Each structure stands twice: as structure tokens, then as C-alpha cells.
Coordinates of C-alpha atoms in Angstrom, one line a residue:
M1 CA 47.9 -26.2 6.7
S2 CA 45.0 -27.0 4.3
R3 CA 41.4 -26.5 5.4
P4 CA 39.5 -29.8 5.8
S5 CA 36.8 -30.5 3.2
S6 CA 33.1 -30.8 4.1
K7 CA 33.5 -34.6 4.0
Q8 CA 36.3 -34.7 6.5
M9 CA 36.1 -35.5 10.2
A10 CA 36.3 -31.7 11.0
F11 CA 34.0 -30.4 13.7
D12 CA 33.3 -26.9 14.8
L13 CA 35.4 -26.6 18.0
D14 CA 33.6 -24.2 20.1
Q15 CA 35.7 -24.8 23.2
P16 CA 39.4 -25.4 23.7
S17 CA 40.4 -29.0 23.7
D18 CA 43.6 -30.9 24.7
S19 CA 43.2 -33.2 21.7
A20 CA 42.9 -32.2 18.0
P21 CA 40.1 -34.0 16.0
I22 CA 41.2 -36.7 13.5
N23 CA 40.4 -35.6 9.9
L24 CA 38.9 -38.3 7.8
T25 CA 36.9 -38.3 4.6
S26 CA 33.7 -40.2 4.5
A27 CA 35.3 -42.9 2.3
E28 CA 38.0 -43.3 4.9
L29 CA 35.4 -43.6 7.6
L30 CA 33.8 -46.5 5.7
G31 CA 37.1 -48.3 5.9
I32 CA 37.2 -47.8 9.7
L33 CA 33.7 -49.1 10.0
D34 CA 34.7 -52.2 8.0
E35 CA 37.4 -52.8 10.6
W36 CA 34.8 -52.4 13.5
V37 CA 32.6 -54.9 11.8
S38 CA 35.4 -57.4 11.3
A39 CA 36.5 -56.9 15.0
G40 CA 32.9 -57.7 16.1
W41 CA 32.4 -54.2 17.6
M42 CA 29.5 -53.3 15.3
R43 CA 26.9 -55.1 13.3
S44 CA 27.3 -55.3 9.5
I45 CA 23.8 -53.8 9.1
D46 CA 25.2 -50.6 10.7
R47 CA 28.0 -50.5 8.2
A48 CA 25.4 -51.0 5.5
V49 CA 23.5 -47.9 6.7
A50 CA 26.6 -45.8 6.2
G51 CA 27.0 -47.1 2.6
L52 CA 23.3 -46.5 1.8
V53 CA 23.3 -43.0 3.2
L54 CA 26.5 -42.2 1.3
N55 CA 25.0 -43.5 -2.0
H56 CA 22.0 -41.1 -1.6
A57 CA 23.8 -38.2 0.0
A58 CA 27.3 -38.1 -1.4
D59 CA 28.1 -34.7 0.1
I60 CA 27.3 -35.8 3.7
S61 CA 30.2 -35.1 6.1
A62 CA 32.1 -37.8 8.0
P63 CA 30.9 -36.4 11.3
A64 CA 27.3 -36.7 10.3
L65 CA 27.9 -40.1 8.9
L66 CA 29.5 -41.4 12.0
A67 CA 26.5 -40.1 14.1
L68 CA 24.0 -41.9 11.9
V69 CA 25.9 -45.2 12.1
L70 CA 26.2 -44.9 15.9
A71 CA 22.4 -44.2 16.1
S72 CA 21.8 -47.4 14.1
H73 CA 24.2 -49.3 16.4
Q74 CA 22.3 -48.1 19.4
A75 CA 19.0 -49.3 18.0
G76 CA 20.7 -52.7 17.8
Q77 CA 21.6 -52.4 21.5
G78 CA 17.9 -51.7 22.5
H79 CA 18.1 -47.9 22.6
V80 CA 15.7 -45.8 20.6
C81 CA 18.2 -43.0 20.0
L82 CA 21.8 -42.0 20.3
D83 CA 22.5 -39.6 23.2
M84 CA 25.1 -37.5 21.5
N85 CA 26.3 -35.7 24.6
A86 CA 26.5 -39.0 26.6
C87 CA 28.5 -40.4 23.6
L88 CA 31.0 -37.6 23.7
I89 CA 31.4 -38.0 27.5
D90 CA 31.9 -41.8 27.4
A91 CA 32.6 -42.9 23.8
K92 CA 34.5 -46.0 25.0
S93 CA 31.4 -47.8 26.2
L94 CA 29.5 -47.3 23.0
L95 CA 30.6 -50.3 20.9
R96 CA 31.2 -53.9 22.0
I97 CA 34.9 -53.4 22.6
P98 CA 36.6 -56.0 24.6
S99 CA 38.5 -54.8 27.8
G100 CA 41.8 -53.2 26.9
D101 CA 40.1 -51.5 24.0
G102 CA 40.5 -54.7 21.8
R103 CA 44.0 -53.9 20.8
G104 CA 45.9 -57.1 21.3
N105 CA 48.9 -58.7 19.7
D106 CA 47.4 -59.2 16.2
I107 CA 47.7 -55.6 15.1
Q108 CA 46.3 -56.3 11.7
A109 CA 43.1 -57.6 13.1
V110 CA 42.5 -54.7 15.4
P111 CA 40.9 -51.5 14.2
R112 CA 43.1 -48.5 14.0
F113 CA 40.6 -46.2 15.8
T114 CA 38.0 -46.5 18.5
P115 CA 35.0 -44.1 18.6
A116 CA 36.7 -42.3 21.4
D117 CA 39.7 -41.6 19.1
L118 CA 37.5 -40.3 16.3
L119 CA 35.5 -38.0 18.7
Q120 CA 38.5 -36.3 20.3
G121 CA 38.1 -32.6 20.5
V122 CA 34.5 -32.8 19.2
T123 CA 31.8 -30.6 20.8
L124 CA 28.1 -31.2 20.9
T125 CA 27.1 -28.1 18.9
G126 CA 29.7 -28.9 16.2
W127 CA 28.3 -32.5 15.8
Q128 CA 24.8 -31.1 15.7
A129 CA 25.7 -28.7 13.0
A130 CA 27.2 -31.4 10.9
L131 CA 23.9 -33.3 11.1
D132 CA 21.9 -30.2 10.2
A133 CA 23.9 -29.7 7.2
C134 CA 22.2 -32.7 5.5
P135 CA 18.5 -32.0 5.8
G136 CA 17.7 -34.7 3.2
V137 CA 18.9 -37.3 5.7
V138 CA 18.2 -35.8 9.1
L139 CA 15.1 -33.9 10.1
Q140 CA 15.8 -31.4 12.9
R141 CA 13.0 -30.9 15.4
P142 CA 12.9 -28.5 18.3
E143 CA 14.1 -30.0 21.6
S144 CA 10.7 -29.2 23.1
S145 CA 8.7 -31.0 20.5
I146 CA 8.5 -34.2 22.6
H147 CA 6.6 -32.1 25.2
G148 CA 4.2 -30.8 22.7
S149 CA 0.5 -31.7 22.4
S150 CA 0.5 -33.4 19.0
I151 CA 2.2 -36.2 17.2
L152 CA 4.8 -34.7 15.0
G153 CA 5.6 -37.7 12.9
A154 CA 4.3 -36.6 9.5
P155 CA 6.6 -34.4 7.4
T156 CA 5.1 -31.1 6.0
P157 CA 4.8 -30.9 2.2
E158 CA 7.9 -28.7 2.2
Q159 CA 10.0 -31.5 3.8
S160 CA 11.3 -34.7 2.4
N161 CA 11.0 -37.9 4.3
P162 CA 14.5 -38.2 6.0
P163 CA 15.3 -41.5 7.7
F164 CA 16.7 -39.8 10.9
V165 CA 15.5 -37.2 13.3
R166 CA 17.5 -35.0 15.5
E167 CA 15.8 -33.5 18.6
G168 CA 18.3 -31.5 20.6
G169 CA 21.1 -33.8 21.5
L170 CA 19.2 -37.0 20.7
L171 CA 19.5 -38.6 17.3
Y172 CA 16.8 -41.1 16.2
L173 CA 15.9 -43.4 13.4
R174 CA 12.7 -41.8 12.2
R175 CA 10.4 -44.8 13.0
Y176 CA 11.5 -44.9 16.7
W177 CA 11.1 -41.2 17.0
Q178 CA 7.5 -41.4 15.5
Q179 CA 6.7 -44.2 17.8
E180 CA 8.0 -42.4 20.9
Q181 CA 6.0 -39.3 19.9
G182 CA 2.9 -41.5 19.6
I183 CA 3.4 -42.9 23.1
V184 CA 3.9 -39.5 24.6
A185 CA 0.8 -38.0 23.0
A186 CA -1.3 -41.1 23.8
L187 CA -0.4 -41.2 27.5
R188 CA -0.7 -37.4 27.9
S189 CA -4.3 -37.6 26.6
R190 CA -5.1 -40.1 29.4
L191 CA -3.8 -38.1 32.4
T192 CA -7.0 -36.2 33.1
P193 CA -8.8 -37.9 36.1
D194 CA -12.4 -39.0 35.5
A195 CA -15.1 -37.2 37.6
L196 CA -16.4 -40.1 39.6
P197 CA -18.6 -39.9 42.8
A198 CA -16.2 -40.4 45.7
E199 CA -18.6 -41.9 48.3
P200 CA -19.6 -45.1 46.4
I201 CA -15.9 -45.9 45.6
R202 CA -14.9 -45.2 49.2
H203 CA -17.4 -47.8 50.5
I204 CA -16.2 -50.4 48.1
L205 CA -12.5 -49.6 48.8
D206 CA -13.1 -50.0 52.5
A207 CA -14.8 -53.4 51.9
L208 CA -11.9 -54.6 49.7
F209 CA -9.2 -53.3 52.1
P210 CA -10.4 -53.6 55.7
S211 CA -7.7 -52.3 58.0
T212 CA -7.4 -50.9 61.5
I213 CA -3.8 -49.9 61.0
A214 CA -3.2 -46.1 60.8
Q215 CA -0.4 -46.5 58.2
P216 CA -1.2 -45.9 54.5
D217 CA -2.3 -48.9 52.6
W218 CA -0.5 -48.5 49.3
Q219 CA -2.5 -51.2 47.6
K220 CA -5.7 -49.4 48.5
I221 CA -4.2 -46.1 47.3
A222 CA -3.2 -47.7 44.0
C223 CA -6.7 -49.0 43.4
A224 CA -8.2 -45.6 44.3
V225 CA -6.0 -43.8 41.8
A226 CA -6.4 -46.4 39.1
I227 CA -10.2 -46.4 39.2
R228 CA -10.2 -42.6 38.5
R229 CA -7.8 -42.5 35.7
R230 CA -7.5 -43.7 32.2
F231 CA -3.8 -44.5 32.7
S232 CA -2.1 -45.9 35.8
L233 CA 1.2 -47.5 36.5
I234 CA 1.5 -49.9 39.4
T235 CA 5.1 -51.0 40.1
G236 CA 6.8 -52.9 42.8
G237 CA 9.3 -55.8 43.4
P238 CA 8.5 -59.4 44.0
G239 CA 6.3 -60.0 47.0
T240 CA 4.9 -56.4 47.1
G241 CA 1.4 -57.5 46.2
K242 CA 1.0 -56.4 42.6
T243 CA -1.2 -59.4 41.8
T244 CA -3.4 -58.9 44.9
T245 CA -3.7 -55.3 43.9
V246 CA -4.7 -56.2 40.3
V247 CA -7.4 -58.7 41.5
K248 CA -8.9 -56.2 43.9
F249 CA -8.8 -53.5 41.2
L250 CA -10.8 -55.8 38.9
L251 CA -13.3 -56.4 41.8
L252 CA -13.5 -52.7 42.3
V253 CA -14.2 -52.0 38.6
Q254 CA -17.0 -54.5 38.4
M255 CA -18.5 -53.9 41.8
R256 CA -18.8 -50.2 41.0
A257 CA -20.5 -51.0 37.7
L258 CA -22.9 -53.6 39.2
K259 CA -23.7 -51.4 42.1
A260 CA -24.7 -48.6 39.7
G261 CA -26.9 -50.9 37.7
L262 CA -24.6 -50.8 34.6
P263 CA -23.5 -53.7 32.5
P264 CA -20.1 -55.3 33.6
R265 CA -17.1 -53.6 32.2
R266 CA -15.2 -55.3 29.4
I267 CA -11.8 -56.2 30.9
R268 CA -8.9 -57.6 28.9
L269 CA -5.6 -58.8 30.5
C270 CA -2.4 -59.3 28.6
A271 CA 1.3 -59.7 28.9
P272 CA 4.2 -59.4 26.5
T273 CA 5.0 -63.1 26.2
G274 CA 3.0 -66.4 26.4
K275 CA 4.9 -67.4 29.6
A276 CA 4.2 -64.1 31.2
A277 CA 0.5 -64.4 30.3
A278 CA 0.3 -67.9 31.8
R279 CA 2.0 -66.7 35.1
L280 CA -0.4 -63.8 35.4
L281 CA -3.4 -66.0 34.9
Q282 CA -2.2 -68.6 37.4
S283 CA -1.5 -65.9 40.0
I284 CA -4.9 -64.3 39.5
L285 CA -6.8 -67.5 39.6
G286 CA -4.9 -68.6 42.7
Q287 CA -6.2 -65.6 44.6
M288 CA -9.6 -65.0 43.0
D289 CA -11.9 -67.3 45.0
A290 CA -10.5 -66.2 48.4
L291 CA -10.9 -62.5 47.5
L292 CA -14.4 -63.1 46.0
A293 CA -15.8 -65.0 49.0
P294 CA -16.8 -62.0 51.2
F295 CA -18.8 -60.5 48.3
D296 CA -20.8 -63.6 47.0
A297 CA -24.0 -62.6 48.7
A298 CA -24.0 -58.9 47.8
F299 CA -22.7 -59.5 44.2
P300 CA -23.8 -62.9 43.0
D301 CA -22.9 -62.2 39.4
L302 CA -19.4 -60.8 40.2
R303 CA -17.4 -63.9 39.3
K304 CA -18.9 -64.1 35.9
A305 CA -18.0 -60.5 35.3
L306 CA -14.3 -61.1 35.8
P307 CA -11.9 -62.2 33.1
D308 CA -10.6 -65.8 33.1
T309 CA -8.1 -65.5 30.2
V310 CA -4.8 -63.6 29.7
E311 CA -3.6 -62.9 26.2
T312 CA -0.3 -61.8 24.7
V313 CA -0.2 -58.2 23.6
H314 CA 0.2 -59.3 20.0
R315 CA -2.9 -61.5 20.1
L316 CA -4.9 -58.8 22.0
I317 CA -4.4 -56.2 19.3
G318 CA -4.4 -58.6 16.5
V319 CA -0.8 -58.4 15.1
R320 CA -0.7 -60.7 12.1
P321 CA 2.2 -62.1 10.0
N322 CA 3.0 -60.1 6.9
Q323 CA 0.6 -57.3 7.8
I324 CA 1.8 -53.9 8.6
H325 CA -1.2 -52.9 10.7
P326 CA -2.8 -54.9 13.5
V327 CA -6.5 -55.6 13.5
Y328 CA -7.2 -53.1 16.2
R329 CA -5.8 -49.6 15.7
A330 CA -7.0 -46.0 15.7
E331 CA -9.6 -46.7 12.9
N332 CA -10.8 -49.8 14.7
P333 CA -10.3 -49.6 18.5
L334 CA -10.2 -52.6 20.7
P335 CA -13.6 -53.3 22.3
A336 CA -12.5 -53.0 25.9
D337 CA -13.2 -50.7 28.8
V338 CA -10.2 -51.7 30.9
V339 CA -6.9 -53.1 29.7
V340 CA -4.3 -54.5 32.2
V341 CA -0.8 -55.2 31.0
D342 CA 1.6 -57.2 33.2
E343 CA 5.4 -57.1 32.9
A344 CA 5.2 -53.8 30.9
S345 CA 9.0 -53.3 31.1
M346 CA 9.4 -56.1 28.6
I347 CA 7.4 -54.2 25.9
G348 CA 9.4 -52.4 23.2
V349 CA 8.6 -48.9 21.8
E350 CA 7.1 -50.3 18.6
L351 CA 4.6 -52.7 20.3
M352 CA 3.7 -50.2 23.0
A353 CA 2.9 -47.6 20.3
K354 CA 0.7 -50.1 18.6
L355 CA -1.0 -51.1 21.8
L356 CA -1.8 -47.4 22.7
A357 CA -3.0 -46.7 19.2
S358 CA -5.4 -49.7 19.4
L359 CA -7.2 -48.3 22.5
D360 CA -10.2 -46.1 22.4
E361 CA -9.7 -42.8 24.2
T362 CA -12.1 -43.8 27.0
T363 CA -10.4 -47.1 27.7
Q364 CA -8.6 -47.4 31.0
L365 CA -5.0 -48.7 30.8
V366 CA -3.1 -50.1 33.8
L367 CA 0.5 -51.1 33.4
L368 CA 2.1 -53.4 35.9
G369 CA 5.8 -54.0 36.3
D370 CA 9.0 -54.0 38.2
K371 CA 11.9 -51.6 37.3
D372 CA 14.2 -54.5 37.9
Q373 CA 12.4 -56.9 35.5
L374 CA 13.9 -57.9 32.2
A375 CA 14.0 -55.1 29.6
S376 CA 12.5 -55.5 26.1
V377 CA 14.5 -57.3 23.5
E378 CA 13.4 -54.8 21.0
P379 CA 14.5 -51.1 21.1
G380 CA 13.0 -48.9 23.7
A381 CA 12.2 -50.6 27.0
V382 CA 9.0 -48.7 28.1

């Protein structure tokens, strides 16, 4: 039996397997990808990625090429990366394959192989080794790098600028890996609580949340946590009181500032879409007057200190057509002390990275959402 070449679908089989791998050259793999595109299993742009990579790295092996194509396909499905281990466990669900695996009566129109066929007998370590053999295309990062303290997006002078990044068993297009790293670093930098005097906050909280019930008031707890941190996440399903919590949080922010003799805080409200922004504004204005009434005498200027507009995230940070960078970014932070983002689950990784990069390190960020809300249309529901 001849030994497979470096371009063949030959993996390092670290463990015994009931099925032998299918040996294919990279050129033969391109033919299979064409069949997947024709069958509607994969986008033509994913096939184009394979051709582009092969033109620039003729020696890339078929295993590595397949992984890169699947990572591109995953981005088209809203995922920032390919989970290689999950792919090996359940390759059947990876592509848009009809029930019955798409093999009907028209044999000529149906691909010869599915991803599960091509990945028979493959191990994770073997697949990773195939990717690591092409450093000009895939940058390998330690699996712990995402937990590091710095953004690791820029290559060192010794490195090229490969379009893919492998971090452990996850394979990213580089842009999404960089954006994810930026989000992690930005959120981590905001996790240290601010040192605020407890007594004045407690008095205001008790006034905002009067209760004689011994059970915990989670809206009150959410406000107490959010006022002391530069990053907070408030989540709950419909009817759980997220809007009421937000309005009372805004009151708490401004009442604390006014009571201390400070200027009102600069508050900005936003949402991922125009409809979401309009809904948030309607909900807030619908509750504002009733919640303000008990404090009119003590804080006559409180209403003027509260926001009366809600913007889209794009408008807030100044995203412009045909411009790479928004108006507000690290070099020109958004002039805001508090930013509240509603329906955060609908924000993709790219927009979230830009939003976080636009904020000054002292700005308080509050994300609102529901885990069962719609996910982002773009890759990476955050």
C-alpha cells in the first residue's frame, strides 16, 4: 500500500477507529466542494476560500483545507469559529444537508461524500497537526490565550499575517478571533468594582425600592450591583421588569450625582436596530413620570437629567458608510459616563467589539437582554 502524500486526506490516527479515512488530494477535495455548493449544502464563497488558499499555499494538505472551508461555512451560519471536536462528534449537522443526507433518486445531482464521510477515522490531534503544518495560513495560539490579560491580535515581526487562527480545538477566521479577544480584554478591564460609599447609595435604593417583603428584591439587587461596576448584565424574560429596573437604575445614577453636588451624568441609551430603539424609548417614557413623581420635591432637576432619546448602536458610535473605523473609537472615546444597551443578544461580535472600543475605560456599560431573544444576524451572538 502506498503512503498518502501530504496533500491527501490522511490524518494521524492516534486512536483505533472502526472506519478508515478517505484519502483525497486537495484538488479532489475541491471537486467535492463544488458538489456541495451545487447541492446547496455550502455557500459558493466557502468554495472560493478553498481556491484562494490553495493558490497561495499549494502544499496545504486536504485535511487542513477542509477545516478552513468549514470554518468559513460556520461564519456564514453565525458562528465565530469552527469547534473541531464538536465537528468530529457530529459532522452530519454541520452543513445544510436535507433529511436523509440529501441522497435521493437523482444520483448525479447528489454529492458523493458528506463531511461525516470525509471525517471518518479522524482524530482531533491529527486534524490540529494538519493545520499547524501550514503556518502561512493558520496562526497557532495557546489554548489559554483567550484568558490572558492582553489583546493578542497583532502578529509579531517574525510572523506573517495568516487569515486563520487556531486556538486549541477552535479554528477562527482571524478577524473574528481578534474581535473576540478585544471583547474579552475590554470586559475584563471593567470587572473591578468602583469604591463607592455604601450609605448614600443604600438610602437612595431604599427610596426607589420600598418593600416590606422579606424576600430578595432582584431588581434592587441588580441596580445595587450595576451602580458599583463599569460592566453589568441584566437579563430576564418578558414581564420580569427589565425596563422598570433600567429606569430606576437611571434615577439612581442621577440622584447619586445630584445629591453629591456633581453635574448630571452623561447617559446614552441604544439598541441594535431602529425598531428595538423605538420600543425601548416607548417603554421608558411610559414609566418615567410615575417613577419620578415621588422624587419631584427632593430632586426638581431630575427629569432634565434623564435621557429622552434612544439611538441605534451604529449611530451611537458613529459607524459611517465606506469608512473602516467609526467616529468614536479608542483614540476618540464616546463622551458618555453611562451607556445602556438593550437587546444585547442581537449584537454580533464585530459591532460589539467596536462598541467596547469606543468607550472610555471609566464609562459604565449595562447590557440588557433575554437569552431567548433573537440572536445576531452577523457572526457571534454576544
